[in-house]
C-alpha atoms as an extended CHARMM CRD file, in Angstrom:
* protein
*
       179  EXT
         1         1  MET       CA             79.2230000000      -58.3700000000     -111.4260000000  PROA      1               0.0000000000
         2         2  LYS       CA             79.4800000000      -61.8700000000     -110.3450000000  PROA      2               0.0000000000
         3         3  GLY       CA             82.3200000000      -60.8910000000     -107.9520000000  PROA      3               0.0000000000
         4         4  THR       CA             80.6270000000      -57.7890000000     -106.0150000000  PROA      4               0.0000000000
         5         5  LEU       CA             77.3460000000      -60.1530000000     -105.6180000000  PROA      5               0.0000000000
         6         6  ARG       CA             79.4200000000      -62.8670000000     -103.8120000000  PROA      6               0.0000000000
         7         7  PHE       CA             81.4700000000      -60.3860000000     -101.9820000000  PROA      7               0.0000000000
         8         8  ILE       CA             77.7570000000      -58.3180000000     -100.9300000000  PROA      8               0.0000000000
         9         9  ILE       CA             76.3950000000      -61.8820000000     -100.1290000000  PROA      9               0.0000000000
        10        10  ALA       CA             79.3340000000      -63.0650000000      -97.9270000000  PROA      10              0.0000000000
        11        11  LEU       CA             78.9380000000      -59.5140000000      -95.9990000000  PROA      11              0.0000000000
        12        12  ALA       CA             75.4210000000      -59.7860000000      -95.3470000000  PROA      12              0.0000000000
        13        13  ILE       CA             75.9090000000      -63.2210000000      -94.0950000000  PROA      13              0.0000000000
        14        14  ALA       CA             78.8590000000      -62.0530000000      -91.6060000000  PROA      14              0.0000000000
        15        15  CYS       CA             76.7280000000      -59.4420000000      -90.4120000000  PROA      15              0.0000000000
        16        16  ALA       CA             73.6120000000      -61.3880000000      -89.6270000000  PROA      16              0.0000000000
        17        17  THR       CA             76.2080000000      -64.0050000000      -88.1890000000  PROA      17              0.0000000000
        18        18  MET       CA             77.9320000000      -61.5640000000      -85.6840000000  PROA      18              0.0000000000
        19        19  LEU       CA             74.7230000000      -59.8510000000      -85.1810000000  PROA      19              0.0000000000
        20        20  ALA       CA             72.8710000000      -63.3250000000      -84.0070000000  PROA      20              0.0000000000
        21        21  PHE       CA             76.2070000000      -64.2470000000      -81.9130000000  PROA      21              0.0000000000
        22        22  ARG       CA             75.3710000000      -61.2030000000      -80.2610000000  PROA      22              0.0000000000
        23        23  ALA       CA             71.8650000000      -61.1550000000      -79.5640000000  PROA      23              0.0000000000
        24        24  LEU       CA             71.5160000000      -64.9670000000      -78.3480000000  PROA      24              0.0000000000
        25        25  VAL       CA             75.0620000000      -65.7900000000      -77.0980000000  PROA      25              0.0000000000
        26        26  MET       CA             77.3680000000      -63.5800000000      -75.7040000000  PROA      26              0.0000000000
        27        27  THR       CA             77.5320000000      -59.6300000000      -75.3360000000  PROA      27              0.0000000000
        28        28  VAL       CA             80.6860000000      -57.5800000000      -74.5310000000  PROA      28              0.0000000000
        29        29  CYS       CA             79.9730000000      -54.4290000000      -71.6240000000  PROA      29              0.0000000000
        30        30  THR       CA             82.3950000000      -51.7980000000      -70.8730000000  PROA      30              0.0000000000
        31        31  ILE       CA             82.6020000000      -51.5670000000      -66.5140000000  PROA      31              0.0000000000
        32        32  GLU       CA             82.2930000000      -47.2710000000      -65.8340000000  PROA      32              0.0000000000
        33        33  GLY       CA             82.8190000000      -46.1050000000      -62.2460000000  PROA      33              0.0000000000
        34        34  ASP       CA             84.3520000000      -48.0160000000      -59.6430000000  PROA      34              0.0000000000
        35        35  GLY       CA             81.5960000000      -49.7070000000      -58.0250000000  PROA      35              0.0000000000
        36        36  LEU       CA             82.2720000000      -53.5650000000      -58.6320000000  PROA      36              0.0000000000
        37        37  SER       CA             86.6300000000      -52.9360000000      -57.6080000000  PROA      37              0.0000000000
        38        38  PRO       CA             88.3840000000      -54.8410000000      -57.0650000000  PROA      38              0.0000000000
        39        39  GLN       CA             86.6970000000      -57.5940000000      -59.1870000000  PROA      39              0.0000000000
        40        40  PHE       CA             86.1560000000      -55.2280000000      -62.4260000000  PROA      40              0.0000000000
        41        41  ILE       CA             87.4490000000      -52.1630000000      -63.0680000000  PROA      41              0.0000000000
        42        42  GLU       CA             86.7340000000      -48.6410000000      -64.8460000000  PROA      42              0.0000000000
        43        43  GLY       CA             87.7190000000      -49.5970000000      -68.4260000000  PROA      43              0.0000000000
        44        44  ASP       CA             87.3650000000      -53.5040000000      -68.2420000000  PROA      44              0.0000000000
        45        45  ARG       CA             85.6600000000      -54.8580000000      -71.2280000000  PROA      45              0.0000000000
        46        46  VAL       CA             83.9970000000      -57.5950000000      -70.0260000000  PROA      46              0.0000000000
        47        47  VAL       CA             81.7630000000      -60.6040000000      -71.7740000000  PROA      47              0.0000000000
        48        48  ILE       CA             78.3770000000      -61.5450000000      -70.7330000000  PROA      48              0.0000000000
        49        49  ASN       CA             77.4020000000      -64.8410000000      -71.5130000000  PROA      49              0.0000000000
        50        50  ARG       CA             73.7900000000      -65.0180000000      -72.6210000000  PROA      50              0.0000000000
        51        51  TRP       CA             73.3530000000      -68.7720000000      -72.0020000000  PROA      51              0.0000000000
        52        52  SER       CA             74.3840000000      -68.8230000000      -68.2030000000  PROA      52              0.0000000000
        53        53  TYR       CA             70.8610000000      -68.5540000000      -66.9070000000  PROA      53              0.0000000000
        54        54  GLY       CA             68.8950000000      -69.3490000000      -69.8430000000  PROA      54              0.0000000000
        55        55  LEU       CA             67.9440000000      -67.9930000000      -72.9300000000  PROA      55              0.0000000000
        56        56  ARG       CA             65.3420000000      -65.5390000000      -72.7900000000  PROA      56              0.0000000000
        57        57  THR       CA             62.0930000000      -65.8230000000      -74.7750000000  PROA      57              0.0000000000
        58        58  GLY       CA             59.5030000000      -62.9460000000      -74.9490000000  PROA      58              0.0000000000
        59        59  ALA       CA             58.9540000000      -60.1180000000      -72.3050000000  PROA      59              0.0000000000
        60        60  LYS       CA             56.3200000000      -58.8350000000      -70.1170000000  PROA      60              0.0000000000
        61        61  GLY       CA             53.5830000000      -57.0150000000      -72.2800000000  PROA      61              0.0000000000
        62        62  SER       CA             55.1110000000      -57.9290000000      -76.1060000000  PROA      62              0.0000000000
        63        63  LEU       CA             53.4810000000      -60.5700000000      -78.0160000000  PROA      63              0.0000000000
        64        64  PHE       CA             55.5630000000      -63.4080000000      -76.3670000000  PROA      64              0.0000000000
        65        65  ASP       CA             55.4140000000      -64.2960000000      -72.6140000000  PROA      65              0.0000000000
        66        66  TYR       CA             58.4460000000      -64.1890000000      -70.7780000000  PROA      66              0.0000000000
        67        67  GLY       CA             60.5390000000      -67.7700000000      -70.1960000000  PROA      67              0.0000000000
        68        68  ARG       CA             64.0090000000      -69.0850000000      -70.5320000000  PROA      68              0.0000000000
        69        69  ILE       CA             64.9190000000      -72.1160000000      -72.2960000000  PROA      69              0.0000000000
        70        70  CYS       CA             67.7170000000      -73.9990000000      -70.6370000000  PROA      70              0.0000000000
        71        71  GLN       CA             66.6850000000      -72.3910000000      -67.6800000000  PROA      71              0.0000000000
        72        72  GLN       CA             69.5600000000      -72.1010000000      -64.4840000000  PROA      72              0.0000000000
        73        73  LYS       CA             69.2270000000      -70.5820000000      -61.2760000000  PROA      73              0.0000000000
        74        74  VAL       CA             70.8360000000      -67.0140000000      -60.3180000000  PROA      74              0.0000000000
        75        75  GLN       CA             73.6580000000      -67.9940000000      -57.1990000000  PROA      75              0.0000000000
        76        76  LYS       CA             74.3420000000      -65.6570000000      -54.3900000000  PROA      76              0.0000000000
        77        77  GLY       CA             77.6820000000      -63.6850000000      -55.3800000000  PROA      77              0.0000000000
        78        78  ASP       CA             77.3180000000      -63.8960000000      -59.1460000000  PROA      78              0.0000000000
        79        79  PHE       CA             77.8110000000      -60.9230000000      -61.3670000000  PROA      79              0.0000000000
        80        80  ILE       CA             75.1160000000      -60.2290000000      -63.4570000000  PROA      80              0.0000000000
        81        81  ALA       CA             74.0020000000      -58.3390000000      -66.2000000000  PROA      81              0.0000000000
        82        82  PHE       CA             70.4950000000      -57.0300000000      -66.5010000000  PROA      82              0.0000000000
        83        83  GLU       CA             68.9090000000      -53.9850000000      -67.7090000000  PROA      83              0.0000000000
        84        84  ASP       CA             67.2400000000      -51.0220000000      -65.4580000000  PROA      84              0.0000000000
        85        85  SER       CA             63.9600000000      -49.5900000000      -66.4250000000  PROA      85              0.0000000000
        86        86  LEU       CA             65.5810000000      -47.2110000000      -69.1390000000  PROA      86              0.0000000000
        87        87  GLY       CA             67.2520000000      -49.8710000000      -71.1050000000  PROA      87              0.0000000000
        88        88  GLN       CA             70.6360000000      -49.3590000000      -69.9990000000  PROA      88              0.0000000000
        89        89  ILE       CA             72.8190000000      -52.2960000000      -69.0910000000  PROA      89              0.0000000000
        90        90  LEU       CA             74.3320000000      -52.6230000000      -65.2370000000  PROA      90              0.0000000000
        91        91  ILE       CA             76.1800000000      -55.2660000000      -63.4830000000  PROA      91              0.0000000000
        92        92  CYS       CA             76.1190000000      -56.0530000000      -59.8760000000  PROA      92              0.0000000000
        93        93  GLN       CA             77.0430000000      -58.9060000000      -57.6130000000  PROA      93              0.0000000000
        94        94  CYS       CA             73.7530000000      -61.0030000000      -56.4040000000  PROA      94              0.0000000000
        95        95  ALA       CA             73.6640000000      -60.7090000000      -52.9980000000  PROA      95              0.0000000000
        96        96  ALA       CA             70.4500000000      -62.1760000000      -52.3550000000  PROA      96              0.0000000000
        97        97  LEU       CA             67.9980000000      -64.8290000000      -53.9450000000  PROA      97              0.0000000000
        98        98  PRO       CA             64.0040000000      -65.1810000000      -53.6640000000  PROA      98              0.0000000000
        99        99  GLY       CA             63.2660000000      -66.0340000000      -50.0760000000  PROA      99              0.0000000000
       100       100  ASP       CA             66.3210000000      -64.4250000000      -48.4750000000  PROA      100             0.0000000000
       101       101  THR       CA             65.7930000000      -61.7040000000      -45.9940000000  PROA      101             0.0000000000
       102       102  VAL       CA             67.4960000000      -58.4960000000      -46.5320000000  PROA      102             0.0000000000
       103       103  TYR       CA             68.8210000000      -56.0830000000      -43.4600000000  PROA      103             0.0000000000
       104       104  LEU       CA             69.0700000000      -52.6800000000      -44.8160000000  PROA      104             0.0000000000
       105       105  GLY       CA             70.7960000000      -51.2160000000      -41.6700000000  PROA      105             0.0000000000
       106       106  LYS       CA             69.9310000000      -49.6030000000      -38.2320000000  PROA      106             0.0000000000
       107       107  GLY       CA             66.7280000000      -48.9940000000      -37.8950000000  PROA      107             0.0000000000
       108       108  LYS       CA             65.2990000000      -50.2370000000      -40.4910000000  PROA      108             0.0000000000
       109       109  ALA       CA             62.7240000000      -53.2380000000      -40.8350000000  PROA      109             0.0000000000
       110       110  PRO       CA             64.3990000000      -56.1740000000      -42.6090000000  PROA      110             0.0000000000
       111       111  CYS       CA             62.8700000000      -57.0290000000      -45.7830000000  PROA      111             0.0000000000
       112       112  VAL       CA             62.1640000000      -60.3940000000      -47.6000000000  PROA      112             0.0000000000
       113       113  VAL       CA             63.3610000000      -60.5720000000      -51.7410000000  PROA      113             0.0000000000
       114       114  PRO       CA             59.9050000000      -61.9090000000      -53.4150000000  PROA      114             0.0000000000
       115       115  GLY       CA             59.8370000000      -65.1960000000      -54.9500000000  PROA      115             0.0000000000
       116       116  ILE       CA             56.9120000000      -66.7090000000      -57.5490000000  PROA      116             0.0000000000
       117       117  GLN       CA             54.6790000000      -67.8410000000      -54.3710000000  PROA      117             0.0000000000
       118       118  ASN       CA             54.3110000000      -64.3600000000      -52.8660000000  PROA      118             0.0000000000
       119       119  CYS       CA             54.5340000000      -62.2880000000      -55.8340000000  PROA      119             0.0000000000
       120       120  ASP       CA             53.6470000000      -61.9680000000      -59.3890000000  PROA      120             0.0000000000
       121       121  ASP       CA             55.5470000000      -65.1760000000      -61.7920000000  PROA      121             0.0000000000
       122       122  GLN       CA             58.6790000000      -64.2360000000      -61.7390000000  PROA      122             0.0000000000
       123       123  ASP       CA             61.6900000000      -64.4360000000      -59.0540000000  PROA      123             0.0000000000
       124       124  TYR       CA             63.3450000000      -61.1340000000      -58.0000000000  PROA      124             0.0000000000
       125       125  TYR       CA             66.9530000000      -60.6650000000      -56.9950000000  PROA      125             0.0000000000
       126       126  TRP       CA             68.8060000000      -58.0790000000      -54.5440000000  PROA      126             0.0000000000
       127       127  VAL       CA             71.9990000000      -56.8870000000      -56.1900000000  PROA      127             0.0000000000
       128       128  ARG       CA             74.8100000000      -55.0370000000      -54.4230000000  PROA      128             0.0000000000
       129       129  SER       CA             77.8180000000      -52.7420000000      -55.5280000000  PROA      129             0.0000000000
       130       130  ILE       CA             80.9830000000      -53.9640000000      -53.9030000000  PROA      130             0.0000000000
       131       131  GLY       CA             83.0040000000      -50.5870000000      -54.4540000000  PROA      131             0.0000000000
       132       132  LYS       CA             82.8370000000      -47.7000000000      -51.6810000000  PROA      132             0.0000000000
       133       133  SER       CA             82.1520000000      -45.0670000000      -54.5090000000  PROA      133             0.0000000000
       134       134  ASN       CA             79.7380000000      -45.0110000000      -57.0570000000  PROA      134             0.0000000000
       135       135  PRO       CA             77.5320000000      -47.6270000000      -55.4210000000  PROA      135             0.0000000000
       136       136  ILE       CA             74.4800000000      -48.2370000000      -57.6900000000  PROA      136             0.0000000000
       137       137  ASP       CA             72.9940000000      -51.4780000000      -56.1920000000  PROA      137             0.0000000000
       138       138  SER       CA             69.3100000000      -52.5990000000      -55.1540000000  PROA      138             0.0000000000
       139       139  ARG       CA             69.2890000000      -49.9980000000      -52.6410000000  PROA      139             0.0000000000
       140       140  GLN       CA             68.6400000000      -47.4650000000      -55.5290000000  PROA      140             0.0000000000
       141       141  LEU       CA             67.1030000000      -49.7840000000      -58.2530000000  PROA      141             0.0000000000
       142       142  GLY       CA             64.6600000000      -52.0020000000      -55.6380000000  PROA      142             0.0000000000
       143       143  PHE       CA             64.2870000000      -55.7850000000      -56.4070000000  PROA      143             0.0000000000
       144       144  ILE       CA             65.5750000000      -56.9030000000      -59.9690000000  PROA      144             0.0000000000
       145       145  PRO       CA             63.0990000000      -59.0320000000      -61.3320000000  PROA      145             0.0000000000
       146       146  GLU       CA             64.0000000000      -61.8480000000      -63.3810000000  PROA      146             0.0000000000
       147       147  ASP       CA             63.1780000000      -61.0900000000      -66.9500000000  PROA      147             0.0000000000
       148       148  ARG       CA             65.7840000000      -58.2360000000      -66.5040000000  PROA      148             0.0000000000
       149       149  ILE       CA             68.7760000000      -60.7590000000      -66.2970000000  PROA      149             0.0000000000
       150       150  ILE       CA             71.0100000000      -60.7170000000      -69.5660000000  PROA      150             0.0000000000
       151       151  GLY       CA             73.4120000000      -63.1520000000      -68.5490000000  PROA      151             0.0000000000
       152       152  ARG       CA             76.3340000000      -63.5650000000      -65.9150000000  PROA      152             0.0000000000
       153       153  ALA       CA             79.5690000000      -61.5730000000      -66.3520000000  PROA      153             0.0000000000
       154       154  CYS       CA             82.1480000000      -64.1950000000      -67.0450000000  PROA      154             0.0000000000
       155       155  LEU       CA             85.5400000000      -62.7990000000      -68.5860000000  PROA      155             0.0000000000
       156       156  ILE       CA             86.8200000000      -59.9110000000      -68.8410000000  PROA      156             0.0000000000
       157       157  LEU       CA             88.0020000000      -59.3890000000      -72.3480000000  PROA      157             0.0000000000
       158       158  PHE       CA             90.4530000000      -56.6910000000      -71.8630000000  PROA      158             0.0000000000
       159       159  SER       CA             91.0680000000      -53.8020000000      -70.0130000000  PROA      159             0.0000000000
       160       160  HSD       CA             91.8410000000      -50.5100000000      -71.1270000000  PROA      160             0.0000000000
       161       161  ASP       CA             92.4180000000      -47.1670000000      -68.6240000000  PROA      161             0.0000000000
       162       162  PRO       CA             90.0240000000      -44.4710000000      -70.2190000000  PROA      162             0.0000000000
       163       163  LYS       CA             91.5510000000      -41.5760000000      -69.3800000000  PROA      163             0.0000000000
       164       164  ALA       CA             94.6110000000      -42.6220000000      -71.6500000000  PROA      164             0.0000000000
       165       165  PRO       CA             95.0570000000      -42.6820000000      -75.6860000000  PROA      165             0.0000000000
       166       166  PHE       CA             93.5140000000      -45.9650000000      -77.4640000000  PROA      166             0.0000000000
       167       167  TRP       CA             97.5480000000      -46.7820000000      -78.0410000000  PROA      167             0.0000000000
       168       168  LYS       CA             98.1920000000      -46.6500000000      -74.1050000000  PROA      168             0.0000000000
       169       169  GLY       CA             96.9810000000      -47.8840000000      -71.1060000000  PROA      169             0.0000000000
       170       170  TYR       CA             96.0100000000      -51.5620000000      -71.7870000000  PROA      170             0.0000000000
       171       171  ASN       CA             96.3200000000      -53.4500000000      -68.6100000000  PROA      171             0.0000000000
       172       172  ILE       CA             97.7670000000      -56.8370000000      -69.9630000000  PROA      172             0.0000000000
       173       173  GLU       CA             97.3300000000      -58.6120000000      -66.2610000000  PROA      173             0.0000000000
       174       174  ARG       CA             93.4000000000      -58.4650000000      -66.4950000000  PROA      174             0.0000000000
       175       175  LEU       CA             93.4290000000      -60.0150000000      -69.9590000000  PROA      175             0.0000000000
       176       176  LEU       CA             91.3840000000      -63.0350000000      -70.0520000000  PROA      176             0.0000000000
       177       177  LEU       CA             90.5610000000      -62.7970000000      -66.5590000000  PROA      177             0.0000000000
       178       178  PRO       CA             87.8680000000      -65.4150000000      -65.4470000000  PROA      178             0.0000000000
       179       179  LYS       CA             85.0220000000      -64.1680000000      -63.1890000000  PROA      179             0.0000000000
């Protein structure tokens, strides 16, 4: 009986530690599509560093106001992970920072990425997809508010071709490739 109880307690502590680590430190996401090719290809398992821009606390409309502990600014060119309006995690490259002017194309007026001084109490970012096919970026999503940013894509944990069986299709060259 004592051995079973010790096992259950150890298992509960391990699960709680794993969940806390995943919620507070790092998350792993799978790349779908080729919108970020060649940096990230379909099947890459990417590690998201949740501390890269500071730990998120609270959210708009929740009990606690949004904030960040040890906040650092997003840099142009960073591959950022963020939640869309449906709660799905997306990864895109930051193309414009608050205050930058974005030119959308011929015949369209340029727009300025909003920042704290000309919007609500947070900055916004313009993100882009770098692949030619399946581009999902700020042209479809609009400006990305800072409170939706989870962290920076920092490492390819491993890469597996989604069309191959699980025992084949691993891309060894991409193993632990930093971004």
